[in-house]
Structures are given as structure tokens and as C-alpha cells.
Amino acid sequence: MFGVGISSGGSFTDAVIMDLKDWRVIAKAKSPTTYQDFSLGIISSLDKVLLASQIPADQVGLVSLATTLATNAIIEGRGGRIGLILIGIKHLELVGLKPETARDLPVHSVASIVGGHGPDGIEAAPLDVGGVREAVKHMLGEVDGFAVSGLFSVRNPEHELTVKRMIAQTCSKPVVCGHELAGSLGIYERTVTAVLNARIIPIIERLMKEVKGALAQRGISAPLMLVRGDGALMNEAVALERAIETIQSGPAASVIGGKFLASKDDVVVMDIGSTTTIISTVKAGTVKTDESGATISGWKTRVRAVDADALGNGGDSRIWIDDAGRLKVGPRRVMPLAFASIDFPTLKEKIAKSGSWEFINASKAMRKVDGSELINRFIGTVSRLEPITLDGLKNELSDVPVVDHLFKTLDEAGFIARIGLTPTDLMHIKGLFPLGDIEAARMGAELLAKTLGITAEELFDRVWKIMVHKITLRLTELQNSGGASYSNSADQSAVIGVLESVVSGALGDLKISCTLNSPIVGIGAPAHLFIPQVAKELNTEAIIPPNHEVGAAIGALIGNVASTSEFLIKKEMATSNFVVFPGRHVFTELEPAVEFTLKMGKEVSFAQAKRAGAAEIEFRVERKDKVVPNLGFMWSEIKVTATGRPSLEGREK
Amino acid sequence: MATKEEILAGLAKAVIDGDVDTAKKWAQAAIDSNIDAFEALTKGCQQGMKVMGDRYSAGEAYIPEIMLSADAMYTTMDMLRPHLKAKAVAPGTIVMGVIEGDVHDIGKNIVKMMLEASSVNVVDLGRDVPIAAFVDKVKEVNANAIGMSSLMTTCMFKMKDVVDMLVEQGLKPKVKVMVGGAPISEEFAKSVGADGYAPDAAEAVKVFEKLMRGA
Ligand code: B12
């Protein structure tokens, strides 16, 4: 049997097909990512890889997909209309629902209902069932789905479940409860997670439907898996309930792919993509995750995700000259000239005529323009003239006095797409990247080099040095902050200052060097161009494995299906009882309480993992006890994880 | 005139005897001799209370006697309060109280006195304070910190519930938590997620200042 892994995030959607027995890569392919409709790029890369491999459809036993669709949808503010039902929350501003908070939650309507529990899992106030009924009746016709979030629902989910049942009795719209997606305290984060999840369900649903349809057309009946932000896999049935867990799945797939390709248990994975360089760490075979939850578009969620640092430097970083005449790279992302020239065939002419290598264009991002007349005219002009230089636009709109201001505002809001010279263009010139228009790239590079009074060759070297320096510095900072703790921020910036000097060699005759203890594995198409130099700076080994350019697609395929459930056993001093949460199961002795927890944990996580498509399930138990001298046992936090390989036995009904 | 040692011993004995009138006399003597008010409290009255605690543990003293001692202690506290010398610390508002189920408030009140003498704004919830009341008060007065006291091993665990309340409502990193009381240790404080612990009132002021400075 063979498996297809697809990673759709950066400028390209990558696909691999691997032998599921020995993990041999049979074929690989790339297609441009189609941001307007992800499924097109996904299906195109799928077709390419199938064709290249010559493997018949009935030999494909598994298809697994890592996609940034959910992330993009949230950043762009897309999604369904959600009715939020809050239970037992007195201070609405704490869940981001008051004007004085920076951003409102993206909900259509909110009802605040009396009820909720206390930290001991005991009802703080009875649920106002009448209030729920009333609220649901009001919202029903206006919303696409519901989110339900109650105070201390992770200690006792009863009220959330009651509301969910009540809604399910009146309609079949999705209902997402806070406790279903998060096991730890933090009503704000759970509410955000539930709301965003409910919002993007229809978007993920559509993608799955289209990809599934395409698979069926090609005669593939294998289960379709989605990668989660922690690298684990889930099938469609579960992905439709937990769509939010696909955020960060791109970085997750790349770190898992990197670890696999390097066959190392301690390694730093660097994925040099088009927009960003992602840095993550594997220690003792475990990928570092952020247990407190990933932040997306400014919203803190409780979604467990790989702890990946995204450095705003990648192939599509803007190469520019600052006011002081210094050469800079990034952090802004622009569309490489080599690719823009394909979308806009007149680009080369425009470069020649204007003598400029930077252009603007109206962004394709689907955003509602709140159309003041000026803004509409501005956007209209930019769209009509296709790529245009900023000076050209100012001439065109010379009667608009606030054109600079307008440009700045619209640019910050993401209405403006920029085109310019990038490392990707330089790679084209070097013949390292064969997909775009080399001539356009060369024209831009020569213009910029001329401005600096250097040759295009020298420009290449200098841009490379800057990239390597930035990546090295960020890596040393990360590795340093991972191990060190500072008593204050002044100490921390002092250390970073020293690191900067070490990396840039700016300490005069004093030579200090940094040594990274683990090798660096490079993932992504341009990895081989940067990583060896970064590794050299840090006195460590660079691993550029075969198939590194499709590392994330490989990572998407090799993950396991997993499900974790979290419990708390607390000793209640007044009664000397041991209480298991969620739910308040009371025991007089610790051991039976632990036994009960493990049994329940295994049952729950087994059922969930099986539902998510796992076979050959194994358990992992993590237990953290709090014991204080003289007082003895206080509480125990227990996590039970069930993992298994994806079952190849066809799709769920 | 009595010596400092005599005055401190007198205060302790008055508390042990639960003798309010004698306690007043010695408190006035302490003020007249310019004895540091805080020293008079901690090295005088508090020592007397310690003796009562030992006697109670040994079965030599009973609750009514201890209540009389507490009255004597409070009388001296009232007299000494205006004479406390302390320098102002970093400004801030702290919500204080004795945790649910516990009525021992002498220690909490000494801490409160010292904080107020250091220009800290103390919002006092008193004793036997339900856990939700701490968080509600913090929201209401927009406090920077919570100070919880407990003298009973059976009640001190509720401090964790208050911290959980703060975490659940996203107030934790902003609102600092300080705990104290005879059975509380540094280790215990840490384990319930408190940001600070102090064994006595003088230390409590320093800890509060440190927390407000964010160090
Ligand atoms: C006085 C006293 C009482 C008085 C309280 C009067 C009052 N208004 O407070 C009365 C008579 C009412 C009383 C009642 C009871 N008591 Co009683 N009581 C005591 C006694 C003797 C002294 C406590 C005291 O005031 N100490 C002096 C103060 C100044 O010290 P402190 O509180 O430790 O405070 C200092 C520091 O800890 C710190 N600090 C305190 N709070 C805070 C807060 C913060 C934020 C910080 C930073 C620092 C800080 O700074 C303070 C100043 O330096 C103790 C015995 C003892 N040795 O402690 C028993 C004791 C506390 N009581 C005890 C008991 C059992 C009881 C009763 C249950 C008795 C009964 N069977 O009815 C009841 C409890 C009622 C209830 N639900 O709370 C037990 C508790 C045992 C346990 N399980 O923990 C003790 C330990 C006696 C014993 N050895 O058995 N009690």
C-alpha cells in the first residue's frame, strides 16, 4: 500500500507518495498554492504525484493533508456566523466581549446565561434553562453554528453539555463546547477556541468535500486525514468537529518530516519557506509543543501546537535599500518579480520604462472594502493599472491630496499587494529555481545592484550573508532562551547583545563562538542554500536530506493518530477525600482514584483515537503529582494519550 | 520608668492574661518611651499569643481564654497603629482576607496595618471570605494583588481555588497573589500558584513591594 502526503501552505503545495511499508519516497511534485480555493492546488499536486509515480489508484491506502486553510480563514476573518452562549460569566470583558478590549470575538450574537461551576466542580448557580431556551430561539434563524462556554467547564462540563443537548433538540447546526477542545483553565482561551472552531467548520467541510470528491473521481477510496497543529492526524469525522486543531499544521508537518528525514532524536529543524523560516526543536525524539495553546491572529487559543518560531525571512522577503542606503532583507513579504512577470506579462516593460523594481497592485485577498469614495477610487486605480510604481500611482491620483496616507492605511490593512526583488529572484538568476521568469528577476537585481554601486553577483553574496546572519542570530536567541532564565529583561537584552556580536563577529580581536549541541536539518526548497552556512556559524552539522524540498508533505503522511484526555485528582482537605475532575468523582483513598482515572482516561482516549481513525492503539500516561513537605499529597495532573497508526480500512461511514 | 524589656514582657503577659486594661497601660508605656510600635507588637503582644497557642495545644488553655487574649491584642493594635513607622512602598491596591472557613484574623490584621502604614491601599474583606468574593472584589476595585491568610491546615487549600478562579478568568499574570499564616510555607505558597509568601508582617510589606515592581 502507498500513502499520499500533501502540504499546502506556502507559495507551493507539495505532494509525495510513499510506500507505507518501508517509507520509501516513490515520487514527489509541486503545484502553486491556490489561495482563493486551496482544493485546486491540492488536487493538481495530487494528480502530478500520481502521474509521476505510476501507482494505480487502488494501491493508495491513505491520503494525508497539512493545510493552512484554517489559519488563513481566521486571519482573513472568514467563517460562519456564530451564536455564543456563555454560562456563569459575570465579567464579559474577560472573554473579550466589551468595547474596551482590543478586539471583539467574531460572534454574531451573544447570550450570557446564569449558571456555571466553581473550581471544585460544584455548581456555582443552577443553569437558567429558560434563559437558554429563549436565547437559542432568538439565535436560531440567524446563525450557522453555536459555541458554548461555561465557567469551570473543564472541572465540570455538565452545563455546557445540557446546553448542547438543548440546541441539538431544536436544530442540526454544529454546536461546539469549550471543554471539548481544551482541558485546562482559562475561560477566555476556551471561548476563543470554541468560537473560532465553530466558525471555520464550514470552511474545512468544504475543502474536505472537494478533496474527497476528487479522490473518488480518481478511484481512490482511502481515508483522508488532516494534520493537527501538534503533528498528529485525524480523519474527516473528527476534523469536522475539531477544525481549529489544524492551525499550525504546516510547521508541525515540517518538523515531523525533518525529524524523520534526519533520523535523529535531537535535532533543530529549519524549514525555509517562501514567506518565513520556521525553527523548531526535537529533543529525545519529542517535538517541542506549546502546551498553553497557539496564538492566531492575536487570539490566544487552547490548541496544542508545535512550538515553532516563525522568522519573517524566507524566499519571498523583500530586498530593499533603507533611507541610509543600507541593503536590507525582509521582514515584509513581496511577490517575487520572477512570478509576478508570469501573472502580469507587461511587467518587464514596466521595469524597463520606470527603472524601478518595486510595484504595487490591489491585493486579491477577499476583504470587504468599507467603501468611502476615495478608497474605492484608489483601489480602482491600482487594480486598473495592474502593477504600478508608487510614484506612478501618485501621478495618476495627483488630485487626491491624501494619497500617501491612503496608501499607508490600505497597505497596513492588507489591500495592497507588493511586487519586488526577493531571494527567490536571486535563486532564479543562479538557476536554482526554475519555475518563474528569470529575465524579470535579472532586470530587478541589476537595477537594485546599480543603485548600490555593486554587481548583481555581489548583491547575491550580500543578500545571502544577511539571510544567514538573521537566521543564525534568531536560532542562537531561541536556543539560549530555551535553556536560560533571566532575573530581568535588562539581563536578557544584554545576553542577546552579546549573541549578536558573536554572530556578526563584531568583537574585534576577541573571538567568541557559539556551539549548537544538535545538528540542524534543513527542510524546504532553498534549505541547501542557507543551512550549511548557518550550521558552520554554529559549529554544528547541517543535514540536508534527500527529499528535503517536500519534507512537510512527508511529515504530513508519517504522523500518528492521537487523542489526549486530561484529568485532575485533588485532595479536599476538609473531607480528606480525593476528587477526580472533570466531573467530581469522589474517593476516600488515592489509589482507587488513580485507578479510576486511568481506566476512564484510557476508555475516553481510546474511543476518541479510534473515531479519529487510529489502529493498533497504544497508551501513554503522563502524571504530575504535587506533594508538599509536611502536608503530603495535594493533587495530581494526569494526561492519557492514545496513539496509533492511521487505519487503512477505508473511510468511515 | 520601665525599661524596654519590661514593657515588651508586660505586653506579652497582658495578652496571655487576656487583661485589656493592663494591655492598654503597657501600650501607652511603649508609646511614651518611643519604643518602635511594630517591635512592641511583634516582640511583645505576638509573643504572648504564641504562649497561648502552646498552652492551647498542650490542653492547658481553652477557647474563651484565647478570645480574651485576642481582645487584649486588638486593643494594643488599635493604640499602636498611629505610631507605626514605615516608608511608603510602590503604590498598589491589595484585596485581603482570611480564607473561607477560617476566622483567625489577628495575623491578617497585623499585615494589613503594616501595609497601610506603608501607604498601600488595602481593601479588607475580613474573615471567612468565600473564594468567589476575592475575585469579584478584585474586578470591582481593579486591584493589583490579593493577600490571603489562613491559620488552619483544613482551610489553606482553598487558596488554590482562589488562584484557579484567577487563572480561569485570565486575571492571573496581572493580579499578584500573596499568601501567609502560621501553617503556610514557601513551598506550599508556590504549589498553590501564589507569587509571594511572607512569614511575618514586616516581610509581607517587602514582598508586596517586590511584586508591584514586577521583579
Ligand atoms: C487566637 C487563636 C484563636 C482565636 C482567634 C481570634 C481571632 N480574631 O483571630 C479564637 C479563639 C477565635 C480561635 C478559634 C479557633 N481556633 Co484557634 N487559635 C488561636 C491561636 C492561639 C493564635 C493565632 C494568632 O492569632 N496568632 C498570632 C498572629 C499574629 O500570627 P499569625 O496569624 O501567624 O500571623 C502572622 C504571620 O503568619 C503572617 N501572616 C498572617 N496572615 C498573613 C497573610 C499574608 C498575605 C501574609 C503575607 C502574611 C501573613 O503575618 C502575621 C504577623 O506577623 C492559634 C495557635 C497558634 N500558635 O497559632 C490557634 C489555632 C490557629 N486555632 C486552632 C483551632 C483548631 C481553632 C478552633 C477550630 C477551635 C475550636 N475547636 O473551636 C477555632 C476555629 C474557628 C474557625 N473556624 O476559624 C488551631 C488550628 C489547627 C489547624 N487545624 O490548623 C490552632 C493552631 C491551635 C492548635 N494548636 O490547635 N482561635
Coordinates of N, CA and C in Angstrom, one line a residue, chain A residues 152-327:
Chain A
F152 N -15.5 27.2 34.5 CA -15.0 26.0 35.1 C -15.6 24.7 34.4
S153 N -15.9 24.8 33.1 CA -16.5 23.6 32.5 C -15.4 22.5 32.4
V154 N -14.1 22.8 32.5 CA -13.2 21.7 32.5 C -13.2 21.0 33.8
R155 N -13.7 21.6 34.8 CA -13.9 20.8 36.1 C -15.2 20.1 36.1
N156 N -16.2 20.7 35.5 CA -17.5 20.0 35.4 C -18.2 20.5 34.1
P157 N -18.3 19.7 33.1 CA -18.9 20.1 31.8 C -20.4 20.0 31.7
E158 N -21.1 19.7 32.9 CA -22.5 19.4 32.9 C -23.3 20.5 32.2
H159 N -23.1 21.8 32.5 CA -23.9 22.8 32.0 C -23.7 23.0 30.5
E160 N -22.4 22.9 30.1 CA -22.2 23.0 28.6 C -22.9 21.9 27.9
L161 N -22.8 20.7 28.4 CA -23.5 19.6 27.8 C -25.0 19.7 27.7
T162 N -25.6 20.2 28.8 CA -27.0 20.5 28.8 C -27.4 21.4 27.7
V163 N -26.7 22.5 27.6 CA -27.0 23.5 26.6 C -26.9 22.9 25.2
K164 N -25.8 22.1 25.0 CA -25.6 21.4 23.7 C -26.7 20.5 23.4
R165 N -27.2 19.7 24.4 CA -28.3 18.9 24.1 C -29.6 19.6 23.7
M166 N -29.8 20.8 24.5 CA -31.0 21.6 24.2 C -30.9 22.1 22.8
I167 N -29.7 22.6 22.3 CA -29.7 23.1 20.9 C -29.9 21.9 19.9
A168 N -29.3 20.8 20.2 CA -29.4 19.7 19.3 C -30.8 19.2 19.1
Q169 N -31.6 19.5 20.1 CA -33.0 19.1 20.0 C -33.8 20.0 19.1
T170 N -33.3 21.3 18.9 CA -34.0 22.2 18.0 C -33.5 22.3 16.6
C171 N -32.2 21.9 16.4 CA -31.7 22.0 15.0 C -30.4 21.1 14.9
S172 N -29.9 21.1 13.7 CA -28.8 20.2 13.4 C -27.5 21.0 13.1
K173 N -27.5 22.3 13.5 CA -26.3 23.1 13.3 C -25.2 22.7 14.3
P174 N -24.0 22.8 13.9 CA -22.9 22.4 14.8 C -22.9 23.2 16.1
V175 N -22.6 22.5 17.2 CA -22.5 23.1 18.5 C -21.2 22.7 19.1
V176 N -20.4 23.7 19.4 CA -19.0 23.4 19.9 C -18.9 23.9 21.4
C177 N -18.5 22.9 22.3 CA -18.4 23.3 23.7 C -16.9 23.6 24.0
G178 N -16.7 24.5 24.9 CA -15.3 24.8 25.3 C -14.5 23.6 25.8
H179 N -15.2 22.8 26.7 CA -14.4 21.7 27.3 C -14.1 20.6 26.3
E180 N -14.7 20.6 25.2 CA -14.4 19.5 24.2 C -13.1 19.8 23.5
L181 N -12.7 21.0 23.5 CA -11.4 21.3 22.7 C -10.3 21.7 23.6
A182 N -10.5 21.9 24.9 CA -9.5 22.3 25.8 C -9.6 21.7 27.2
G183 N -8.6 21.2 27.8 CA -8.6 20.6 29.1 C -8.2 21.4 30.2
S184 N -7.7 22.7 30.0 CA -7.2 23.4 31.1 C -7.9 24.7 31.3
L185 N -7.7 25.3 32.5 CA -8.3 26.5 32.9 C -8.1 27.7 31.9
G186 N -9.0 28.7 31.9 CA -8.8 29.8 31.0 C -10.1 30.0 30.2
I187 N -11.1 30.6 30.8 CA -12.4 30.7 30.1 C -12.3 31.5 28.8
Y188 N -11.4 32.5 28.8 CA -11.2 33.3 27.6 C -10.7 32.5 26.4
E189 N -9.6 31.7 26.7 CA -9.0 30.9 25.7 C -9.9 29.8 25.2
R190 N -10.7 29.2 26.1 CA -11.6 28.2 25.7 C -12.7 28.7 24.8
T191 N -13.2 29.9 25.2 CA -14.2 30.6 24.4 C -13.7 30.9 23.0
V192 N -12.5 31.5 23.0 CA -12.0 31.8 21.7 C -11.8 30.5 20.8
T193 N -11.3 29.5 21.4 CA -11.1 28.2 20.7 C -12.5 27.7 20.2
A194 N -13.5 27.7 21.0 CA -14.8 27.2 20.6 C -15.4 28.0 19.5
V195 N -15.3 29.3 19.6 CA -15.9 30.2 18.6 C -15.2 30.1 17.3
L196 N -13.9 30.1 17.3 CA -13.1 30.0 16.0 C -13.4 28.7 15.4
N197 N -13.4 27.6 16.2 CA -13.7 26.3 15.7 C -15.1 26.3 15.0
A198 N -16.1 26.8 15.7 CA -17.4 26.7 15.1 C -17.4 27.5 13.8
R199 N -16.7 28.6 13.8 CA -16.7 29.5 12.6 C -16.1 28.8 11.4
I200 N -15.0 28.0 11.6 CA -14.3 27.5 10.4 C -14.7 26.1 10.0
I201 N -15.6 25.5 10.8 CA -16.1 24.2 10.4 C -16.6 24.2 9.0
P202 N -17.5 25.1 8.6 CA -18.0 25.1 7.2 C -16.9 25.1 6.1
I203 N -15.8 25.9 6.5 CA -14.7 26.1 5.5 C -13.9 24.8 5.3
I204 N -13.6 24.1 6.5 CA -12.9 22.8 6.4 C -13.8 21.8 5.8
E205 N -15.1 21.9 6.0 CA -16.0 20.9 5.5 C -16.0 21.0 4.0
R206 N -16.0 22.2 3.5 CA -16.0 22.4 2.0 C -14.7 21.8 1.4
L207 N -13.6 22.1 2.0 CA -12.3 21.6 1.5 C -12.3 20.1 1.5
M208 N -12.8 19.5 2.6 CA -12.7 18.0 2.6 C -13.6 17.4 1.6
K209 N -14.8 18.1 1.4 CA -15.7 17.6 0.4 C -15.1 17.6 -1.0
E210 N -14.5 18.7 -1.3 CA -13.9 18.8 -2.6 C -12.7 17.8 -2.9
V211 N -11.9 17.7 -1.9 CA -10.7 16.8 -2.0 C -11.2 15.4 -2.1
K212 N -12.2 15.1 -1.2 CA -12.8 13.7 -1.2 C -13.4 13.4 -2.6
G213 N -14.1 14.4 -3.1 CA -14.8 14.2 -4.4 C -13.7 13.9 -5.5
A214 N -12.6 14.7 -5.4 CA -11.5 14.5 -6.4 C -10.9 13.1 -6.2
L215 N -10.7 12.7 -5.0 CA -10.2 11.3 -4.7 C -11.1 10.3 -5.3
A216 N -12.4 10.4 -5.1 CA -13.3 9.4 -5.6 C -13.3 9.4 -7.1
Q217 N -13.3 10.5 -7.7 CA -13.2 10.6 -9.2 C -12.0 9.8 -9.7
R218 N -10.9 9.8 -9.0 CA -9.7 9.1 -9.4 C -9.7 7.7 -8.9
G219 N -10.8 7.2 -8.3 CA -10.9 5.9 -7.9 C -10.1 5.6 -6.6
I220 N -9.8 6.6 -5.8 CA -9.1 6.4 -4.5 C -10.2 6.4 -3.4
S221 N -10.2 5.3 -2.7 CA -11.2 5.2 -1.6 C -10.5 5.2 -0.2
A222 N -9.3 5.6 -0.2 CA -8.5 5.6 1.1 C -9.0 6.7 2.0
P223 N -8.8 6.5 3.3 CA -9.3 7.5 4.3 C -8.4 8.8 4.0
L224 N -9.1 9.9 4.2 CA -8.5 11.2 4.1 C -8.2 11.7 5.5
M225 N -6.9 12.1 5.8 CA -6.6 12.5 7.1 C -6.1 14.0 7.1
L226 N -6.4 14.7 8.1 CA -5.9 16.1 8.3 C -4.9 16.1 9.4
V227 N -3.8 16.9 9.1 CA -2.8 17.1 10.2 C -3.2 18.1 11.2
R228 N -2.9 17.8 12.5 CA -3.2 18.8 13.5 C -2.0 19.7 13.8
G229 N -2.2 20.7 14.6 CA -1.1 21.6 14.9 C 0.0 21.0 15.7
D230 N -0.3 19.8 16.3 CA 0.8 19.1 17.1 C 1.4 18.0 16.2
G231 N 1.0 17.9 15.0 CA 1.5 16.9 14.1 C 0.7 15.6 14.0
A232 N -0.2 15.4 14.9 CA -1.0 14.1 14.9 C -2.0 14.2 13.8
L233 N -2.6 13.1 13.4 CA -3.6 13.1 12.3 C -5.0 12.8 12.8
M234 N -6.0 13.3 12.1 CA -7.4 13.0 12.4 C -8.1 12.8 11.1
N235 N -9.1 11.9 11.1 CA -9.9 11.7 9.9 C -11.0 12.8 9.8
E236 N -11.8 12.7 8.7 CA -12.7 13.8 8.4 C -13.8 13.9 9.5
A237 N -14.2 12.8 10.0 CA -15.3 12.9 11.0 C -14.9 13.7 12.2
V238 N -13.7 13.5 12.6 CA -13.2 14.3 13.8 C -12.7 15.7 13.4
A239 N -12.1 15.8 12.2 CA -11.7 17.1 11.7 C -12.9 18.1 11.6
L240 N -14.0 17.5 11.3 CA -15.2 18.4 11.2 C -15.7 18.9 12.6
E241 N -15.3 18.2 13.6 CA -15.7 18.7 15.0 C -14.6 19.5 15.5
R242 N -13.3 19.3 15.1 CA -12.2 20.0 15.7 C -11.3 20.7 14.7
A243 N -12.0 21.4 13.8 CA -11.3 22.0 12.6 C -10.2 23.0 13.1
I244 N -10.4 23.6 14.2 CA -9.4 24.6 14.7 C -8.1 23.9 15.0
E245 N -8.1 22.6 15.2 CA -6.8 21.9 15.6 C -5.9 21.8 14.4
T246 N -6.4 22.2 13.2 CA -5.5 22.2 12.0 C -4.6 23.4 12.0
I247 N -4.8 24.4 12.9 CA -3.9 25.6 12.8 C -2.5 25.1 13.2
Q248 N -1.5 25.7 12.6 CA -0.1 25.4 12.8 C 0.2 24.0 12.2
S249 N -0.6 23.4 11.4 CA -0.3 22.1 10.9 C 0.8 22.1 9.9
G250 N 1.1 23.2 9.3 CA 2.2 23.4 8.3 C 3.5 23.2 9.1
P251 N 3.8 24.0 10.1 CA 5.0 23.9 10.8 C 5.1 22.5 11.5
A252 N 4.0 22.0 11.9 CA 4.0 20.7 12.6 C 4.5 19.6 11.6
A253 N 3.9 19.6 10.4 CA 4.3 18.6 9.4 C 5.8 18.8 9.0
S254 N 6.3 20.0 9.0 CA 7.7 20.2 8.6 C 8.6 19.7 9.7
V255 N 8.3 19.9 10.9 CA 9.2 19.5 12.0 C 9.2 17.9 12.0
I256 N 8.0 17.4 11.9 CA 7.9 15.9 11.9 C 8.7 15.3 10.7
G257 N 8.5 15.9 9.6 CA 9.2 15.5 8.4 C 10.7 15.6 8.5
G258 N 11.1 16.7 9.1 CA 12.6 16.9 9.3 C 13.2 15.9 10.2
K259 N 12.5 15.7 11.3 CA 13.0 14.7 12.3 C 13.1 13.3 11.6
F260 N 12.1 13.0 10.8 CA 12.0 11.7 10.2 C 13.2 11.6 9.2
L261 N 13.3 12.6 8.3 CA 14.3 12.5 7.3 C 15.8 12.5 7.9
A262 N 15.9 13.2 9.0 CA 17.3 13.2 9.6 C 17.6 12.0 10.4
S263 N 16.5 11.2 10.7 CA 16.6 10.0 11.6 C 17.4 10.3 12.8
K264 N 17.1 11.4 13.5 CA 17.8 11.8 14.7 C 16.7 12.2 15.8
D265 N 17.1 11.9 17.0 CA 16.2 12.2 18.1 C 16.4 13.6 18.7
D266 N 17.6 14.1 18.5 CA 17.9 15.5 19.0 C 18.3 16.3 17.8
V267 N 17.5 17.2 17.3 CA 17.8 18.0 16.1 C 17.0 19.3 16.1
V268 N 17.6 20.3 15.4 CA 16.8 21.5 15.2 C 16.3 21.5 13.8
V269 N 15.1 21.7 13.6 CA 14.5 21.6 12.2 C 14.3 23.0 11.7
M270 N 14.8 23.3 10.5 CA 14.6 24.6 9.9 C 13.9 24.4 8.6
D271 N 12.8 25.1 8.4 CA 12.1 25.0 7.2 C 12.1 26.3 6.5
I272 N 12.9 26.5 5.5 CA 13.0 27.7 4.8 C 11.9 27.8 3.7
G273 N 10.9 28.5 4.0 CA 9.8 28.6 3.0 C 9.8 29.9 2.2
S274 N 8.7 30.2 1.6 CA 8.7 31.4 0.8 C 8.5 32.6 1.6
T275 N 7.7 32.5 2.7 CA 7.5 33.7 3.5 C 8.3 33.7 4.8
T276 N 8.4 32.6 5.3 CA 9.0 32.5 6.7 C 10.0 31.4 6.8
T277 N 10.9 31.5 7.8 CA 11.7 30.4 8.1 C 11.2 29.9 9.5
I278 N 10.9 28.6 9.5 CA 10.3 28.1 10.7 C 11.4 27.3 11.4
I279 N 11.5 27.5 12.7 CA 12.5 26.9 13.5 C 11.9 26.1 14.6
S280 N 12.1 24.8 14.7 CA 11.5 24.1 15.9 C 12.5 23.0 16.3
T281 N 12.3 22.6 17.6 CA 13.3 21.7 18.2 C 12.7 20.4 18.5
V282 N 13.5 19.3 18.3 CA 13.2 18.0 18.7 C 14.2 17.6 19.7
K283 N 13.7 17.1 20.9 CA 14.5 16.7 22.0 C 14.1 15.3 22.4
A284 N 15.1 14.4 22.4 CA 14.8 13.0 22.8 C 13.6 12.4 22.0
G285 N 13.6 12.8 20.8 CA 12.5 12.2 19.9 C 11.2 12.9 20.0
T286 N 11.1 13.9 20.9 CA 9.8 14.5 21.1 C 9.8 15.9 20.5
V287 N 8.8 16.3 19.8 CA 8.7 17.6 19.2 C 8.2 18.6 20.3
K288 N 8.9 19.7 20.5 CA 8.5 20.6 21.5 C 7.1 21.2 21.1
T289 N 6.2 21.2 22.1 CA 4.9 21.8 21.8 C 4.6 22.9 22.8
D290 N 3.7 23.8 22.4 CA 3.3 24.8 23.3 C 2.0 24.4 24.0
E291 N 2.2 23.9 25.3 CA 1.0 23.3 26.0 C 0.0 24.3 26.3
S292 N 0.4 25.6 26.4 CA -0.6 26.6 26.8 C -1.5 27.0 25.6
G293 N -1.1 26.6 24.4 CA -2.0 26.9 23.3 C -1.4 27.9 22.3
A294 N -1.8 27.7 21.0 CA -1.2 28.5 20.0 C -2.0 29.9 19.9
T295 N -1.3 30.9 19.5 CA -2.0 32.2 19.3 C -2.2 32.4 17.8
I296 N -3.3 32.8 17.4 CA -3.5 33.0 16.0 C -4.2 34.3 15.7
S297 N -3.6 35.1 14.9 CA -4.1 36.4 14.5 C -4.5 37.2 15.8
G298 N -3.6 37.1 16.8 CA -3.8 37.9 18.0 C -4.7 37.2 19.0
W299 N -5.4 36.1 18.7 CA -6.2 35.4 19.6 C -5.5 34.2 20.2
K300 N -5.5 34.2 21.6 CA -4.9 33.1 22.3 C -5.9 32.0 22.4
T301 N -5.5 30.8 21.8 CA -6.4 29.7 21.9 C -5.8 28.7 22.9
R302 N -6.6 27.6 23.0 CA -6.0 26.5 23.8 C -5.7 25.3 22.9
V303 N -5.3 25.6 21.7 CA -5.0 24.5 20.8 C -3.5 24.1 20.9
R304 N -3.3 22.9 21.3 CA -1.9 22.4 21.5 C -1.2 22.4 20.1
A305 N -0.1 23.0 20.0 CA 0.6 23.1 18.7 C 2.1 23.0 18.9
V306 N 2.8 22.7 17.8 CA 4.3 22.7 17.9 C 4.7 24.1 18.3
D307 N 5.8 24.1 19.0 CA 6.4 25.3 19.4 C 7.3 25.7 18.3
A308 N 6.8 26.4 17.3 CA 7.6 26.8 16.2 C 7.8 28.3 16.1
D309 N 9.0 28.7 15.9 CA 9.3 30.1 15.8 C 9.3 30.5 14.3
A310 N 8.5 31.4 14.0 CA 8.4 31.8 12.6 C 9.2 33.1 12.4
L311 N 10.3 33.1 11.7 CA 11.1 34.2 11.4 C 10.7 34.8 10.1
G312 N 10.4 36.1 10.1 CA 9.8 36.7 8.8 C 10.8 36.8 7.7
N313 N 11.6 35.8 7.5 CA 12.6 35.8 6.4 C 12.5 34.5 5.7
G314 N 12.2 34.7 4.4 CA 12.1 33.5 3.5 C 12.4 33.9 2.1
G315 N 12.1 33.0 1.2 CA 12.4 33.2 -0.2 C 11.8 34.5 -0.7
D316 N 10.6 34.8 -0.2 CA 9.8 36.0 -0.8 C 10.0 37.2 0.1
S317 N 11.0 37.3 0.9 CA 11.3 38.5 1.7 C 11.7 39.6 0.7
R318 N 11.3 40.8 1.1 CA 11.6 42.0 0.2 C 13.1 42.4 0.4
I319 N 13.8 42.5 -0.7 CA 15.2 43.0 -0.7 C 15.1 44.5 -1.0
W320 N 15.6 45.4 -0.1 CA 15.3 46.8 -0.3 C 16.5 47.6 0.3
I321 N 16.5 48.9 0.0 CA 17.5 49.8 0.5 C 16.9 50.8 1.4
D322 N 17.4 50.9 2.6 CA 16.7 51.8 3.6 C 17.2 53.2 3.4
D323 N 16.6 54.2 4.2 CA 16.9 55.6 3.9 C 18.4 55.9 4.0
A324 N 19.1 55.1 4.8 CA 20.5 55.4 5.0 C 21.3 54.7 3.9
G325 N 20.7 54.1 2.9 CA 21.4 53.5 1.8 C 21.9 52.1 2.1
R326 N 21.4 51.5 3.2 CA 21.9 50.1 3.5 C 21.0 49.1 2.9
L327 N 21.6 48.0 2.5 CA 20.8 46.8 2.0 C 20.1 46.1 3.1

